[in-house]
Every structure is written in C-alpha cells, then in structure tokens.
Amino acid sequence: MGWKFDFATGSSSGVYRVAGSTWAFAFRYYSPQRRCRLQSAVAARAESMAKPRTHQFDTLTLHAGAVPDPATGARATPIYQTTSFVFPDTDHAAALFNMERAGHIYSRISNPTCAVLEERIAALEDGVGAIATASGQAALHLAIVTLMGAGSHIVASRALYGGSHNLLAFTLPRFGITTTFVDPRNLDEWRSAIRPETRLLFGETLGNPGLDVLDIPRVAALAHDHRLPLLVDSTFTTPWLVRPFDHGADLVFHSATKFLSGHGVLIGGLLVDSGRFAWDAADARGKFATLTEPYPGFHEMVFVEESTTAAFLLRARREGIRDFGACMAPFTAFQLLQGIETLPLRMAKHVDNTRKIVAFLREHPLVGAIGYPELPEHPDHALAQKLLPRGSGAVFSFDLKGTREQGRRFIESLKLFSHLANVGDAKSLVIHPASTTHFRMSAEDLRKAGITEGTIRLSVGLEDPEDLKEDLSRALHAAGKA
Amino acid sequence: MRVRVGDYGVYAYTGSRLPDRTAPNIVFVHGSANDHSVFALQSRYFAYHGRNVYAVDLPGHGNSEGEPLRNVETLADWLIAFFNAAELKEVTLVGHSLGSLAVLEAAARHPERVSRLALLGTAVPMAVNDQLLAAAAANDHVAFELINGWSFSAKRLLGGNPWPGMWMTAQAMRLMERVRPNVLYADLVACREYTNGLRAAAGVWCSSLMLLGARDVMTPAKAARDLTATLRDVSVVTLDCGHSMMSEQPDAVLDALREFLR
Ligand SMILES: Cc1ncc(COP(=O)(O)O)c(C=O)c1O
C-alpha cells in the first residue's frame, strides 16, 4: 500500500490492496487559479473548433505556394529552367493562350518557379497575387504602365530611392507621364498635388535617406478620397516589418534584390496587388481605362470583368510582362525563395544588430545626427512605433562630423562593412551618398533630401554586433586623426 | 452584358462576345457572397467554344443591382426572369453552392427551359454551421475566414495554384469582402432554409452532373448522397479538392463540364 502527493503537479496517487484485489487511484487537486486556467483552456479548445483554418507568417515563408513537385516529389522548389511548356493538344494550346485554362506557355509570361515565389510574396503581404520582375525598377515601371499612359500624372514622395526618382523625374516625362514630388510628411502637399489626370500616389515605407516613415493609413485614405490607388515601395521593411495592405495601401512593390533575397546575390523585383482597389467604381469610371475598357491587344478583354479582384495583375501580366518583357529568371526566383525561407530570422537579427549599432554611434563624439525612427528625436518616432512595432529596418544614415576627407578616411578604414552600392545584404554595407548614389543632385536638392557631405549610410548585416562596433570604432578613430 | 430584370440592372459576363442566336446557351450561377468571376476560366472557355455564356451576378452581388433574394425559390424564379430578359429559350444551367440550389429549383420549376443541369459543390440539405451563421449575421469578418478555411482543401490553403502567380485564398477573401453588409447572411440563410431540394430533384427531367470535392468541408461530398439517389439521369464526378473547386482544379472542372456537355 502506498500513497504520494506530488507538490509540483498537485496530484496524489496510490495503490491499495483490499481483499486480494488491487485498487489504484489518482486524484488531482486543482487550486482555484489552476482550475480557472484549465477552464479557459477548455473554452479555448471549444473556440478552436470554429477557428478559421489559416497559417501564420513564419509558416508561409517556408511553404506558401510550394507543393512537393508533382512529377518527382522534390521537396525544394525545382528550378524550371525552360523557355516553354509542351501543349497536350491544339485545343489545350488555344485555351491556354485565351485564358480558358490554367498553366504556363512561355517563361516570359509565367514560369512555375517564379509562380511559387509570386504566391509566396502574395501570401506574406496578404495580396491576391504578384508578378516577379527582372528588378525592383522593372516592378515600379510595370505598376505605372499598367495603370496609365501619356497625359497621366503621379504624386510621389520626395524621399525616394534615387533610381525611382530618376524614372519619375527624367525618364517617364519623355513618355508623357509626369510626377509631382511632395514632402511625404505633409498631407496638404499630397492633397494639393492631386489633379484630374492623377492616377497614382506613391511612396516608400521608409524613405531615402532620412527614413521618413510613410503614414500609410493617412496617405491611403487621402488617395481613396480621390478614388486613387496608393503604391508603396516596401523594400526596406519587407512584410516582416510592415504589411502595407493592412494599413490601406493598394499595391506594393519590392526590390527583392535587398532583404527578401538577403544575400546580395541577385537582382529582382516583386509587384503585389491587394485586390481591394475598385478600379471600376462608379465615380472612378474612365480613370483606369486600361482595366475597365475593352483591350484590343487581348480579344477586347475588359480586365475588371474577367477578374473582380485581380484585374490589375491580369493586365500587368497579359500586357506589361508580355510586351515590355522584364520578367524574372527562374534561377533568381529559386534563390529568392531560399532567401525568404529565413526572412523572419534574418530580419529579427538585422533589426537587433541595427539597434546595437545605433546605440553605439549615438555615444560617439564624431557622430552627429542619426536618422533612425526608433530614436525619440526622429520626426516620425511616434508613427514608427505604430506602423513598425518590430523595428525600423537595418538601413540608416548618420552624419560624420568633419570634412569630406575625414568621411573618405572613415569609409576606407572599415574592414567588415563593404563599401558598395546596395543594401539588405547579410553582410554589412556602407556608402557615402553625396559622392555616389546622389552625386547627380545639386547642393540645393541634396539639402532638400536631407543629405550632407558627411552623410554616411549603413546597411547593418548579420555579423556579430561586437565585431561591427569594433570595425566602426576603429574607422571613426582613423577619421578623427585624418 | 447588362439587362434589366424587373426593376434592377443585372450584369452577366459573356466573355466579351455578342450572342449567336443559333448557339446553345449556358448560364453560370455563383454561390454565397461571390460573383461571376469564380467561373472565369470555365465560362470563358465555353464562350469561345460555340456557346453563348452568361455568368450572372445575382441580385445584390457583383455588378448587379438590388438586394440579395430571400430564398432559393425566389432565386429560381429570378433565373427564369433573367432568361426572359436575355431572350434565352433554353439553357444549360451550371450552379455552384447556393447557385447549385437555385439552378436545381429552377430546373424543377421550368423543365421546358433547362436542357441540362450541372451542380457543383452541392449538398441537400445544405447545412450551415451555427457559428458561421452567427458571424455572418453580425457582419463579422470571421465569417469570411471560416468560409475560406472550410472551402479550400488543407493542401491548397498553402497555395500551389495552377493559375500562375495568384494566391487563391486571398482572392476568395477579397471577393467576399466586396459584398455589402448582410449579403453573406442572406445567402447563408437561403442555403440553410431550403428544404425542397429532394422534391425538386425528383422533378428534374434533364440529365444532370454533380461535381463534388472529396475534400469539401463546406458541402461535404457525402451530403449530396440523397440528391444523387433522387436525380433521374445523373453522373457524379468527385475531384480531389475542396469546395472552391473552380479555383483549386480549374481544368478538371472544365473537363468534367466539357464531357457532360459533349
Ligand atoms: C528602396 C528601393 N527601391 C527600389 C530599388 C530598385 O531596385 P532594383 O535595384 O532591384 O532595380 C532600390 C534599389 O536600391 C531601392 O533601394
């Protein structure tokens, strides 16, 4: 006969032998707190019976869009390195061409490896679909040319990546599409720049180079008041830091070259559609004729009739990718899928390292202003807390106090930070915008863009933060002596 | 195409084609909180293969005006009114989910107008989960989430869309999010309260096709058994997919319809 009470679990148990038979008992004492916890666990289980079946972000980064290869069972997404796909018969071929059947025809228009990537980024952004493009620039171009032609107008944030600025300010006007640039923080400027021929509002989640945080909810609301879509460049944030569609944006694009790929090995872009914008709303009629009027280039197709939620992507693929041809290569898509598999892990570490570097630089006498929205002095600090609770990314600029020569010395003394024109690599990067990415800008424009001779931009990688601080410390010391 | 049915404008997708009076007609009827676009590929195929296609937006849905109709019987009468408005003497009817009930009832009420009947993702009776109905009554977004979770097979909740680059669960979600408040609830009530299904099936004289999803949780394939037993001339095709069969298995759905309409 024995009896014991287990204080850890609150259970007692024992074995009694009575008249030749054995009785076992187990009794569990539940404290009121424990009872309460158990009851809520039971309630949670009951609730879970009618819980929507969905998957969480981290699961989607690994699985969305990818099923084991039906032909071979390959678990990794195969690289479908082929230009074209055999038609089972002529009727099937015609049906594929006329959008009556699902499938692939020619890898400029779609490719199975790229399609997995497109589904994956759509899943992560909560969009209805996506198109993989040759570069981030190609994604921006595709978005614009799908929505408008000569005579149209865009209102864009002034704090843009230099390449986007070039396209909008210098190249597209030659094709009749003009842009008014506005201070992204000034809603009145956005509003007063809108004209009858405006077709799009455009900004970056984190602007260049001052990390102006785009107030997506307010700019989106303004856009929608005017029956216009908001396009957001989410390159610096990735869906791990913010999903612009959750805040009202209608279209998102990424330079997938950066954090989505994460390893500095490829050039690629992704254009994602939320599926929410009503292109054919009664009061928007005529504004988006590419989507609401018959298209002679595809059997008089009216894209909004063909697809209620994805007319934009349909036209972007059936016209933009078909005719302009800036598609992504399947090998690039494969590498991007590899990158995205570790996006949550990498972004967490990127942000963590960045916080440590920012804290370090802040204490250094040679360092002036630091443009990082998590710092209380950043003009968008409060907005960043709201829109970017997981962090403000891993790219930021700071001012080196001193001469141009000291700036040169600083950059050349760095050993771990590579001096190059890119961001979002697993390795840490550095650049001097005034002499490189922004060298074409006048002094006045530089000042407007918030760039000085001493501005240094860092893209913080995944190295040990102590080693990065050590590298910066040594280079700052060298700069101080120059 | 737009026509007036009663006091309201009605939209029907025709594949951007004008009707050919000598060709047979097919009318596609969507399910709860959906619109014509759920049949995009299949309807377009038939529009370019010798048929006049009318993928309608039911009243209160998509581009059609008015309020959602109260019950399946009213929907059936509305379909006949639509045939009259569009000057369609005889049609093949293809319906999905709530649409399958509407076409079943219409075929029973007006056998002279219906030459064939295809019922996709159907069940008689069509039970609706209590929590889903409550969420729909409250216009709670959870209703859409529950529907999506039950409408796609577990495998397809992770994508793998045969249609390149589209994330089908978000597409289905956005389509439902477009409907006005109370429309989903009205549709679900119509599904749940329809009790005439087997009687209607006994009154169907044309040949019919039932297309069922082996992984359908919304309208489980087994819930269509009595209907199968009652319909006079029926072929049953079960596909490896959920309720959203037109997006999960667009080609298989098309091939089954082609075979049936051959
Ligand atoms: C914010 C941002 N947007 C767009 C681009 C253009 O992308 P890509 O170089 O892939 O064409 C870049 C590239 O640096 C960028 O940083």
GROMACS .gro file of C-alpha atoms and ligand atoms in nm, chain A residues 135-137 161 164 204 233 235-236 253 255 257-258 267-268, ligand 1:
model
   31
  135SER     CA    1   1.442   4.415  -6.092
  136GLY     CA    2   1.279   4.650  -5.847
  137GLN     CA    3   1.291   4.917  -6.116
  161TYR     CA    4   1.535   5.581  -5.386
  164SER     CA    5   1.284   5.564  -5.867
  204GLU     CA    6   0.837   5.430  -4.969
  233ASP     CA    7   0.779   5.057  -5.213
  235THR     CA    8   1.188   4.726  -4.998
  236PHE     CA    9   1.339   4.847  -4.670
  253PHE     CA   10   0.648   4.650  -5.479
  255SER     CA   11   1.332   4.549  -5.482
  257THR     CA   12   1.739   4.239  -5.455
  258LYS     CA   13   1.755   4.356  -5.094
  267ILE     CA   14   1.859   4.150  -5.890
  268GLY     CA   15   1.483   4.104  -5.880
  745LIG     C1   16   1.402   5.142  -5.194
  745LIG     C2   17   1.444   5.088  -5.326
  745LIG     N1   18   1.352   5.077  -5.422
  745LIG     C3   19   1.382   5.030  -5.545
  745LIG     C4   20   1.510   4.993  -5.577
  745LIG     C5   21   1.538   4.944  -5.715
  745LIG     O1   22   1.553   4.805  -5.714
  745LIG     P1   23   1.647   4.723  -5.814
  745LIG     O2   24   1.786   4.767  -5.791
  745LIG     O3   25   1.621   4.581  -5.777
  745LIG     O4   26   1.601   4.754  -5.952
  745LIG     C6   27   1.610   5.001  -5.479
  745LIG     C7   28   1.749   4.963  -5.511
  745LIG     O5   29   1.842   5.004  -5.447
  745LIG     C8   30   1.576   5.050  -5.351
  745LIG     O6   31   1.668   5.061  -5.255
   0.00000   0.00000   0.00000
